[in-house]
């Protein structure tokens, strides 16, 4: 049994708390949001919670409001806050950990976070990770203990983590159902820009079209069905969560947006010219992309037996 501190009790942090408690660990949740902590308590996601714990995210000296004693007492500390807050507090957490403790971040960007601690004296105690799991709904009320089952976690720069830290992180991930894959921070950020951040921006862009507020289309919500549903589901996401992610990964995201713009223009001009061969070729390419995704999902969604620990 490990004593694990999770800093950030939103959807991911609370889901982690639920999953890790099921595995027999003693889990402490920290958050500056009293609302999140109250919701997490109702869900029994943590053995203990504390408030306040996080800085405002603007001044590095405010990181001292994170209780150093709890960090020192934990064998594993997990940062599950928005990525801008991770950047803010990660040096302080490393500074205050015991010599044999492990720090894991689970932020949705990796390059900026890895750069922040690359020269830190305790860099080898840090494991940079990103579980590829989530939901369009946010907050602890959306948390699920099985959120990570049959999902993958990306681990970056494993060569900079000690073997002990890396092994402990991988063991923890496997306990809650995650398979791991190693990627360089740059490859991670460019990949998630394409398969995660771009779809998010597309949902925001589509659902924010002014026509949805135009009187000429006042009946759109009565007519909209599955196509609208599947293409705008991510528009329910909270802007406050996504803004730091988009800004930290803006270069990769802008490249993805430019590629998409080129593809949309190809569709537009092909339609104008009634160039059916090009249109069909693009649609067939799209189908192959979706088929490949579904085949990969079928492989990873095989039932797993999770190792159950006892306290």
mmCIF file of C-alpha atoms in Angstrom:
data_model
loop_
_atom_site.group_PDB
_atom_site.id
_atom_site.type_symbol
_atom_site.label_atom_id
_atom_site.label_comp_id
_atom_site.label_asym_id
_atom_site.label_seq_id
_atom_site.Cartn_x
_atom_site.Cartn_y
_atom_site.Cartn_z
ATOM 1 C CA UNK A 1 0.000 0.000 0.000
ATOM 2 C CA UNK A 2 1.281 3.433 -0.962
ATOM 3 C CA UNK A 3 0.406 6.824 0.496
ATOM 4 C CA UNK A 4 -0.526 8.849 -2.558
ATOM 5 C CA UNK A 5 -1.245 12.574 -2.728
ATOM 6 C CA UNK A 6 -3.291 13.754 -5.702
ATOM 7 C CA UNK A 7 -3.146 17.497 -6.284
ATOM 8 C CA UNK A 8 -6.223 18.478 -8.258
ATOM 9 C CA UNK A 9 -9.613 16.841 -7.655
ATOM 10 C CA UNK A 10 -11.417 17.432 -10.932
ATOM 11 C CA UNK A 11 -12.569 14.693 -13.288
ATOM 12 C CA UNK A 12 -9.159 13.035 -13.703
ATOM 13 C CA UNK A 13 -7.877 13.523 -10.163
ATOM 14 C CA UNK A 14 -11.072 12.233 -8.581
ATOM 15 C CA UNK A 15 -11.265 9.287 -10.973
ATOM 16 C CA UNK A 16 -7.677 8.466 -10.035
ATOM 17 C CA UNK A 17 -8.552 8.682 -6.347
ATOM 18 C CA UNK A 18 -11.452 6.277 -6.823
ATOM 19 C CA UNK A 19 -9.381 3.817 -8.841
ATOM 20 C CA UNK A 20 -6.369 3.883 -6.522
ATOM 21 C CA UNK A 21 -8.461 3.495 -3.370
ATOM 22 C CA UNK A 22 -10.046 0.413 -4.926
ATOM 23 C CA UNK A 23 -6.519 -0.944 -5.225
ATOM 24 C CA UNK A 24 -5.947 -0.491 -1.495
ATOM 25 C CA UNK A 25 -3.860 2.683 -1.465
ATOM 26 C CA UNK A 26 -4.278 5.503 1.047
ATOM 27 C CA UNK A 27 -5.117 8.518 -1.111
ATOM 28 C CA UNK A 28 -5.143 12.175 -0.088
ATOM 29 C CA UNK A 29 -6.767 14.799 -2.299
ATOM 30 C CA UNK A 30 -5.730 18.460 -2.383
ATOM 31 C CA UNK A 31 -7.486 21.274 -4.183
ATOM 32 C CA UNK A 32 -8.028 25.013 -3.882
ATOM 33 C CA UNK A 33 -11.648 24.470 -4.937
ATOM 34 C CA UNK A 34 -13.852 23.833 -1.916
ATOM 35 C CA UNK A 35 -16.636 22.765 -4.289
ATOM 36 C CA UNK A 36 -14.459 20.054 -5.850
ATOM 37 C CA UNK A 37 -13.378 18.799 -2.452
ATOM 38 C CA UNK A 38 -16.956 18.579 -1.190
ATOM 39 C CA UNK A 39 -18.012 16.651 -4.308
ATOM 40 C CA UNK A 40 -15.027 14.318 -3.989
ATOM 41 C CA UNK A 41 -15.867 13.658 -0.326
ATOM 42 C CA UNK A 42 -19.432 12.687 -1.270
ATOM 43 C CA UNK A 43 -17.998 10.202 -3.767
ATOM 44 C CA UNK A 44 -15.567 8.740 -1.202
ATOM 45 C CA UNK A 45 -12.800 9.276 -3.730
ATOM 46 C CA UNK A 46 -10.161 10.056 -1.088
ATOM 47 C CA UNK A 47 -9.231 8.874 2.389
ATOM 48 C CA UNK A 48 -8.537 12.497 3.318
ATOM 49 C CA UNK A 49 -8.804 15.917 1.670
ATOM 50 C CA UNK A 50 -7.357 19.339 2.330
ATOM 51 C CA UNK A 51 -7.985 22.964 1.286
ATOM 52 C CA UNK A 52 -6.371 25.268 0.347
ATOM 53 C CA UNK A 53 -3.353 23.769 -1.323
ATOM 54 C CA UNK A 54 -2.674 25.438 -4.634
ATOM 55 C CA UNK A 55 -1.222 28.773 -5.682
ATOM 56 C CA UNK A 56 -3.144 31.193 -7.833
ATOM 57 C CA UNK A 57 -0.965 30.182 -10.744
ATOM 58 C CA UNK A 58 0.573 33.627 -11.142
ATOM 59 C CA UNK A 59 3.469 33.836 -8.698
ATOM 60 C CA UNK A 60 6.003 31.121 -7.984
ATOM 61 C CA UNK A 61 6.385 32.122 -4.330
ATOM 62 C CA UNK A 62 2.701 31.361 -3.819
ATOM 63 C CA UNK A 63 3.514 27.691 -4.265
ATOM 64 C CA UNK A 64 4.364 27.684 -0.551
ATOM 65 C CA UNK A 65 0.657 27.402 0.232
ATOM 66 C CA UNK A 66 0.921 23.757 -0.840
ATOM 67 C CA UNK A 67 1.463 21.917 2.472
ATOM 68 C CA UNK A 68 5.054 20.683 2.300
ATOM 69 C CA UNK A 69 4.480 18.248 5.174
ATOM 70 C CA UNK A 70 1.913 16.232 3.222
ATOM 71 C CA UNK A 71 4.214 16.132 0.185
ATOM 72 C CA UNK A 72 7.029 14.868 2.389
ATOM 73 C CA UNK A 73 4.827 12.134 3.845
ATOM 74 C CA UNK A 74 3.705 10.779 0.463
ATOM 75 C CA UNK A 75 5.543 8.065 -1.400
ATOM 76 C CA UNK A 76 3.821 9.151 -4.632
ATOM 77 C CA UNK A 77 2.558 12.608 -5.600
ATOM 78 C CA UNK A 78 0.366 13.028 -8.683
ATOM 79 C CA UNK A 79 -0.271 16.408 -10.304
ATOM 80 C CA UNK A 80 -3.765 16.400 -11.812
ATOM 81 C CA UNK A 81 -4.319 20.156 -12.096
ATOM 82 C CA UNK A 82 -4.664 22.246 -15.269
ATOM 83 C CA UNK A 83 -1.367 22.346 -17.151
ATOM 84 C CA UNK A 84 -0.607 25.977 -16.334
ATOM 85 C CA UNK A 85 -0.824 25.156 -12.623
ATOM 86 C CA UNK A 86 1.416 22.112 -13.119
ATOM 87 C CA UNK A 87 4.063 24.413 -14.593
ATOM 88 C CA UNK A 88 3.655 26.699 -11.579
ATOM 89 C CA UNK A 89 3.959 24.196 -8.737
ATOM 90 C CA UNK A 90 6.083 21.348 -10.079
ATOM 91 C CA UNK A 91 9.477 22.734 -8.897
ATOM 92 C CA UNK A 92 8.095 23.295 -5.388
ATOM 93 C CA UNK A 93 6.716 19.770 -5.187
ATOM 94 C CA UNK A 94 10.012 18.256 -6.294
ATOM 95 C CA UNK A 95 11.862 20.416 -3.774
ATOM 96 C CA UNK A 96 9.738 19.142 -0.898
ATOM 97 C CA UNK A 97 9.510 15.431 -1.696
ATOM 98 C CA UNK A 98 11.390 12.834 0.291
ATOM 99 C CA UNK A 99 14.420 11.308 -1.382
ATOM 100 C CA UNK A 100 12.635 8.071 -2.337
ATOM 101 C CA UNK A 101 9.286 9.593 -3.401
ATOM 102 C CA UNK A 102 7.984 9.700 -6.977
ATOM 103 C CA UNK A 103 6.279 12.625 -8.702
ATOM 104 C CA UNK A 104 3.945 11.953 -11.643
ATOM 105 C CA UNK A 105 2.206 14.595 -13.710
ATOM 106 C CA UNK A 106 -0.745 13.672 -15.902
ATOM 107 C CA UNK A 107 -1.077 16.886 -17.899
ATOM 108 C CA UNK A 108 -2.351 16.971 -21.474
ATOM 109 C CA UNK A 109 0.811 18.665 -22.756
ATOM 110 C CA UNK A 110 4.313 17.422 -22.169
ATOM 111 C CA UNK A 111 7.020 19.535 -23.833
ATOM 112 C CA UNK A 112 6.616 22.648 -21.650
ATOM 113 C CA UNK A 113 6.265 20.602 -18.461
ATOM 114 C CA UNK A 114 9.333 18.489 -19.216
ATOM 115 C CA UNK A 115 11.363 21.592 -20.035
ATOM 116 C CA UNK A 116 10.363 23.175 -16.724
ATOM 117 C CA UNK A 117 12.135 20.488 -14.663
ATOM 118 C CA UNK A 118 14.790 19.248 -17.082
ATOM 119 C CA UNK A 119 17.610 20.692 -14.969
ATOM 120 C CA UNK A 120 16.026 20.136 -11.564
ATOM 121 C CA UNK A 121 18.228 18.306 -9.059
ATOM 122 C CA UNK A 122 15.470 15.725 -8.503
ATOM 123 C CA UNK A 123 14.491 15.255 -12.153
ATOM 124 C CA UNK A 124 15.061 11.515 -11.879
ATOM 125 C CA UNK A 125 12.211 11.289 -9.337
ATOM 126 C CA UNK A 126 9.748 12.671 -11.898
ATOM 127 C CA UNK A 127 7.700 10.715 -14.453
ATOM 128 C CA UNK A 128 5.989 12.763 -17.173
ATOM 129 C CA UNK A 129 2.757 11.043 -18.183
ATOM 130 C CA UNK A 130 -0.578 11.598 -19.915
ATOM 131 C CA UNK A 131 -3.417 9.071 -19.565
ATOM 132 C CA UNK A 132 -5.433 9.110 -22.779
ATOM 133 C CA UNK A 133 -8.774 9.128 -21.005
ATOM 134 C CA UNK A 134 -11.307 11.792 -20.229
ATOM 135 C CA UNK A 135 -14.744 13.196 -20.900
ATOM 136 C CA UNK A 136 -16.425 16.278 -22.274
ATOM 137 C CA UNK A 137 -17.863 16.835 -18.798
ATOM 138 C CA UNK A 138 -15.606 18.162 -16.065
ATOM 139 C CA UNK A 139 -15.445 18.179 -12.297
ATOM 140 C CA UNK A 140 -15.464 15.389 -9.722
ATOM 141 C CA UNK A 141 -19.158 14.708 -10.264
ATOM 142 C CA UNK A 142 -18.227 13.210 -13.657
ATOM 143 C CA UNK A 143 -15.532 10.938 -12.176
ATOM 144 C CA UNK A 144 -15.595 7.167 -12.675
ATOM 145 C CA UNK A 145 -13.343 4.571 -11.030
ATOM 146 C CA UNK A 146 -13.073 2.617 -14.308
ATOM 147 C CA UNK A 147 -12.190 5.655 -16.436
ATOM 148 C CA UNK A 148 -8.696 4.319 -17.161
ATOM 149 C CA UNK A 149 -9.502 0.661 -17.825
ATOM 150 C CA UNK A 150 -8.326 -0.450 -21.292
ATOM 151 C CA UNK A 151 -6.826 2.967 -21.996
ATOM 152 C CA UNK A 152 -3.220 3.962 -22.671
ATOM 153 C CA UNK A 153 -0.916 6.313 -20.848
ATOM 154 C CA UNK A 154 1.890 8.115 -22.678
ATOM 155 C CA UNK A 155 5.153 8.365 -20.761
ATOM 156 C CA UNK A 156 7.736 10.902 -21.922
ATOM 157 C CA UNK A 157 11.485 11.000 -21.347
ATOM 158 C CA UNK A 158 11.665 7.705 -19.437
ATOM 159 C CA UNK A 159 15.436 7.847 -19.785
ATOM 160 C CA UNK A 160 15.483 10.870 -17.440
ATOM 161 C CA UNK A 161 13.498 9.071 -14.739
ATOM 162 C CA UNK A 162 15.200 6.665 -12.362
ATOM 163 C CA UNK A 163 14.405 3.007 -12.900
ATOM 164 C CA UNK A 164 12.753 2.917 -9.472
ATOM 165 C CA UNK A 165 10.521 5.916 -10.237
ATOM 166 C CA UNK A 166 9.594 4.629 -13.683
ATOM 167 C CA UNK A 167 8.814 1.134 -12.399
ATOM 168 C CA UNK A 168 6.633 2.485 -9.593
ATOM 169 C CA UNK A 169 4.690 4.719 -12.003
ATOM 170 C CA UNK A 170 4.141 1.915 -14.527
ATOM 171 C CA UNK A 171 3.043 -0.464 -11.764
ATOM 172 C CA UNK A 172 0.538 2.124 -10.541
ATOM 173 C CA UNK A 173 -0.812 2.690 -14.055
ATOM 174 C CA UNK A 174 -1.179 -1.040 -14.672
ATOM 175 C CA UNK A 175 -3.112 -1.453 -11.413
ATOM 176 C CA UNK A 176 -5.857 0.842 -12.687
ATOM 177 C CA UNK A 177 -5.993 -0.654 -16.185
ATOM 178 C CA UNK A 178 -3.615 1.512 -18.228
ATOM 179 C CA UNK A 179 -1.161 0.202 -20.823
ATOM 180 C CA UNK A 180 1.841 2.451 -21.382
ATOM 181 C CA UNK A 181 3.595 3.741 -24.475
ATOM 182 C CA UNK A 182 6.786 5.835 -24.646
ATOM 183 C CA UNK A 183 6.898 8.995 -26.762
ATOM 184 C CA UNK A 184 9.214 11.994 -26.887
ATOM 185 C CA UNK A 185 7.545 15.164 -25.565
ATOM 186 C CA UNK A 186 7.548 16.729 -29.027
ATOM 187 C CA UNK A 187 5.968 13.644 -30.604
ATOM 188 C CA UNK A 188 3.377 13.508 -27.844
ATOM 189 C CA UNK A 189 2.381 17.144 -28.305
ATOM 190 C CA UNK A 190 2.160 16.951 -32.091
ATOM 191 C CA UNK A 191 0.171 13.709 -31.880
ATOM 192 C CA UNK A 192 -2.360 14.933 -29.318
ATOM 193 C CA UNK A 193 -2.707 18.176 -31.269
ATOM 194 C CA UNK A 194 -3.941 16.055 -34.177
ATOM 195 C CA UNK A 195 -6.099 13.486 -32.390
ATOM 196 C CA UNK A 196 -7.305 15.373 -29.312
ATOM 197 C CA UNK A 197 -6.800 19.129 -29.387
ATOM 198 C CA UNK A 198 -7.873 19.605 -33.005
ATOM 199 C CA UNK A 199 -11.214 17.766 -32.548
ATOM 200 C CA UNK A 200 -11.824 19.904 -29.469
ATOM 201 C CA UNK A 201 -11.263 23.123 -31.399
ATOM 202 C CA UNK A 202 -13.437 21.836 -34.245
ATOM 203 C CA UNK A 203 -16.315 21.225 -31.840
ATOM 204 C CA UNK A 204 -15.917 24.708 -30.383
ATOM 205 C CA UNK A 205 -15.684 26.283 -33.849
ATOM 206 C CA UNK A 206 -18.676 24.431 -35.274
ATOM 207 C CA UNK A 207 -20.971 24.897 -32.261
ATOM 208 C CA UNK A 208 -20.103 28.606 -32.035
ATOM 209 C CA UNK A 209 -21.292 29.373 -35.582
ATOM 210 C CA UNK A 210 -23.531 32.478 -35.409
ATOM 211 C CA UNK A 211 -26.242 30.658 -37.350
ATOM 212 C CA UNK A 212 -27.196 28.811 -34.164
ATOM 213 C CA UNK A 213 -28.310 32.144 -32.731
ATOM 214 C CA UNK A 214 -29.858 33.360 -35.968
ATOM 215 C CA UNK A 215 -33.653 33.617 -36.175
ATOM 216 C CA UNK A 216 -33.526 32.078 -39.646
ATOM 217 C CA UNK A 217 -32.436 28.806 -37.992
ATOM 218 C CA UNK A 218 -34.509 29.026 -34.818
ATOM 219 C CA UNK A 219 -35.737 25.430 -35.168
ATOM 220 C CA UNK A 220 -32.286 23.869 -35.552
ATOM 221 C CA UNK A 221 -32.341 22.195 -32.099
ATOM 222 C CA UNK A 222 -35.621 20.446 -32.951
ATOM 223 C CA UNK A 223 -34.186 19.024 -36.164
ATOM 224 C CA UNK A 224 -30.618 18.216 -35.068
ATOM 225 C CA UNK A 225 -29.916 14.540 -34.409
ATOM 226 C CA UNK A 226 -27.032 12.071 -34.249
ATOM 227 C CA UNK A 227 -24.742 13.877 -36.709
ATOM 228 C CA UNK A 228 -24.916 17.091 -34.728
ATOM 229 C CA UNK A 229 -24.595 15.139 -31.499
ATOM 230 C CA UNK A 230 -21.394 13.330 -32.462
ATOM 231 C CA UNK A 231 -19.738 16.416 -33.952
ATOM 232 C CA UNK A 232 -20.474 18.811 -31.063
ATOM 233 C CA UNK A 233 -20.188 16.562 -27.990
ATOM 234 C CA UNK A 234 -16.809 18.045 -27.100
ATOM 235 C CA UNK A 235 -18.257 21.573 -27.159
ATOM 236 C CA UNK A 236 -19.566 20.837 -23.643
ATOM 237 C CA UNK A 237 -15.972 21.007 -22.383
ATOM 238 C CA UNK A 238 -15.063 23.804 -19.997
ATOM 239 C CA UNK A 239 -13.063 26.621 -21.651
ATOM 240 C CA UNK A 240 -11.085 27.171 -18.451
ATOM 241 C CA UNK A 241 -9.659 23.668 -18.686
ATOM 242 C CA UNK A 242 -8.843 23.883 -22.374
ATOM 243 C CA UNK A 243 -7.373 27.374 -22.674
ATOM 244 C CA UNK A 244 -4.056 26.503 -20.922
ATOM 245 C CA UNK A 245 -3.768 23.318 -23.010
ATOM 246 C CA UNK A 246 -4.335 25.139 -26.297
ATOM 247 C CA UNK A 247 -1.866 27.880 -25.396
ATOM 248 C CA UNK A 248 0.870 25.479 -24.268
ATOM 249 C CA UNK A 249 0.488 23.422 -27.445
ATOM 250 C CA UNK A 250 -0.360 26.249 -29.825
ATOM 251 C CA UNK A 251 2.445 25.626 -32.336
ATOM 252 C CA UNK A 252 1.453 22.002 -32.919
ATOM 253 C CA UNK A 253 -2.233 22.897 -32.926
ATOM 254 C CA UNK A 254 -1.787 25.712 -35.445
ATOM 255 C CA UNK A 255 0.026 23.299 -37.780
ATOM 256 C CA UNK A 256 -2.858 20.841 -37.463
ATOM 257 C CA UNK A 257 -5.403 23.590 -38.099
ATOM 258 C CA UNK A 258 -3.561 24.654 -41.243
ATOM 259 C CA UNK A 259 -3.559 21.094 -42.569
ATOM 260 C CA UNK A 260 -7.252 20.809 -41.849
ATOM 261 C CA UNK A 261 -7.913 24.135 -43.571
ATOM 262 C CA UNK A 262 -6.193 22.808 -46.690
ATOM 263 C CA UNK A 263 -8.380 19.718 -46.600
ATOM 264 C CA UNK A 264 -11.560 21.753 -46.172
ATOM 265 C CA UNK A 265 -10.552 23.946 -49.105
ATOM 266 C CA UNK A 266 -9.990 20.815 -51.192
ATOM 267 C CA UNK A 267 -13.510 19.662 -50.342
ATOM 268 C CA UNK A 268 -14.889 23.133 -51.071
ATOM 269 C CA UNK A 269 -13.299 23.529 -54.489
ATOM 270 C CA UNK A 270 -13.982 19.920 -55.438
ATOM 271 C CA UNK A 271 -17.640 20.471 -54.642
ATOM 272 C CA UNK A 272 -17.717 23.717 -56.593
ATOM 273 C CA UNK A 273 -16.230 21.922 -59.608
ATOM 274 C CA UNK A 274 -18.342 18.805 -58.994
ATOM 275 C CA UNK A 275 -15.088 16.872 -58.951
ATOM 276 C CA UNK A 276 -16.631 13.655 -57.669
ATOM 277 C CA UNK A 277 -13.485 11.558 -58.017
ATOM 278 C CA UNK A 278 -11.577 13.799 -55.602
ATOM 279 C CA UNK A 279 -14.512 13.935 -53.195
ATOM 280 C CA UNK A 280 -14.869 10.151 -53.182
ATOM 281 C CA UNK A 281 -11.112 9.711 -52.707
ATOM 282 C CA UNK A 282 -11.185 12.013 -49.670
ATOM 283 C CA UNK A 283 -14.192 10.265 -48.173
ATOM 284 C CA UNK A 284 -12.604 6.835 -48.691
ATOM 285 C CA UNK A 285 -9.430 8.042 -47.017
ATOM 286 C CA UNK A 286 -11.530 9.254 -44.088
ATOM 287 C CA UNK A 287 -13.262 5.877 -43.825
ATOM 288 C CA UNK A 288 -9.901 4.092 -43.691
ATOM 289 C CA UNK A 289 -8.823 6.381 -40.832
ATOM 290 C CA UNK A 290 -11.956 5.534 -38.873
ATOM 291 C CA UNK A 291 -11.614 1.798 -39.597
ATOM 292 C CA UNK A 292 -8.033 1.822 -38.335
ATOM 293 C CA UNK A 293 -9.157 3.561 -35.136
ATOM 294 C CA UNK A 294 -11.950 1.044 -34.539
ATOM 295 C CA UNK A 295 -9.579 -1.886 -35.136
ATOM 296 C CA UNK A 296 -7.142 -0.477 -32.585
ATOM 297 C CA UNK A 297 -9.949 0.076 -30.096
ATOM 298 C CA UNK A 298 -11.071 -3.516 -30.530
ATOM 299 C CA UNK A 299 -7.554 -4.697 -29.618
ATOM 300 C CA UNK A 300 -7.279 -2.560 -26.494
ATOM 301 C CA UNK A 301 -10.815 -3.100 -25.222
ATOM 302 C CA UNK A 302 -10.205 -6.699 -24.260
ATOM 303 C CA UNK A 303 -11.312 -7.467 -20.667
ATOM 304 C CA UNK A 304 -8.562 -7.182 -18.071
ATOM 305 C CA UNK A 305 -8.136 -8.546 -14.598
ATOM 306 C CA UNK A 306 -6.851 -5.818 -12.330
ATOM 307 C CA UNK A 307 -4.585 -6.774 -9.457
ATOM 308 C CA UNK A 308 -6.412 -6.071 -6.212
ATOM 309 C CA UNK A 309 -4.236 -5.020 -3.289
ATOM 310 C CA UNK A 310 -5.263 -5.261 0.344
ATOM 311 C CA UNK A 311 -4.619 -2.677 2.991
#
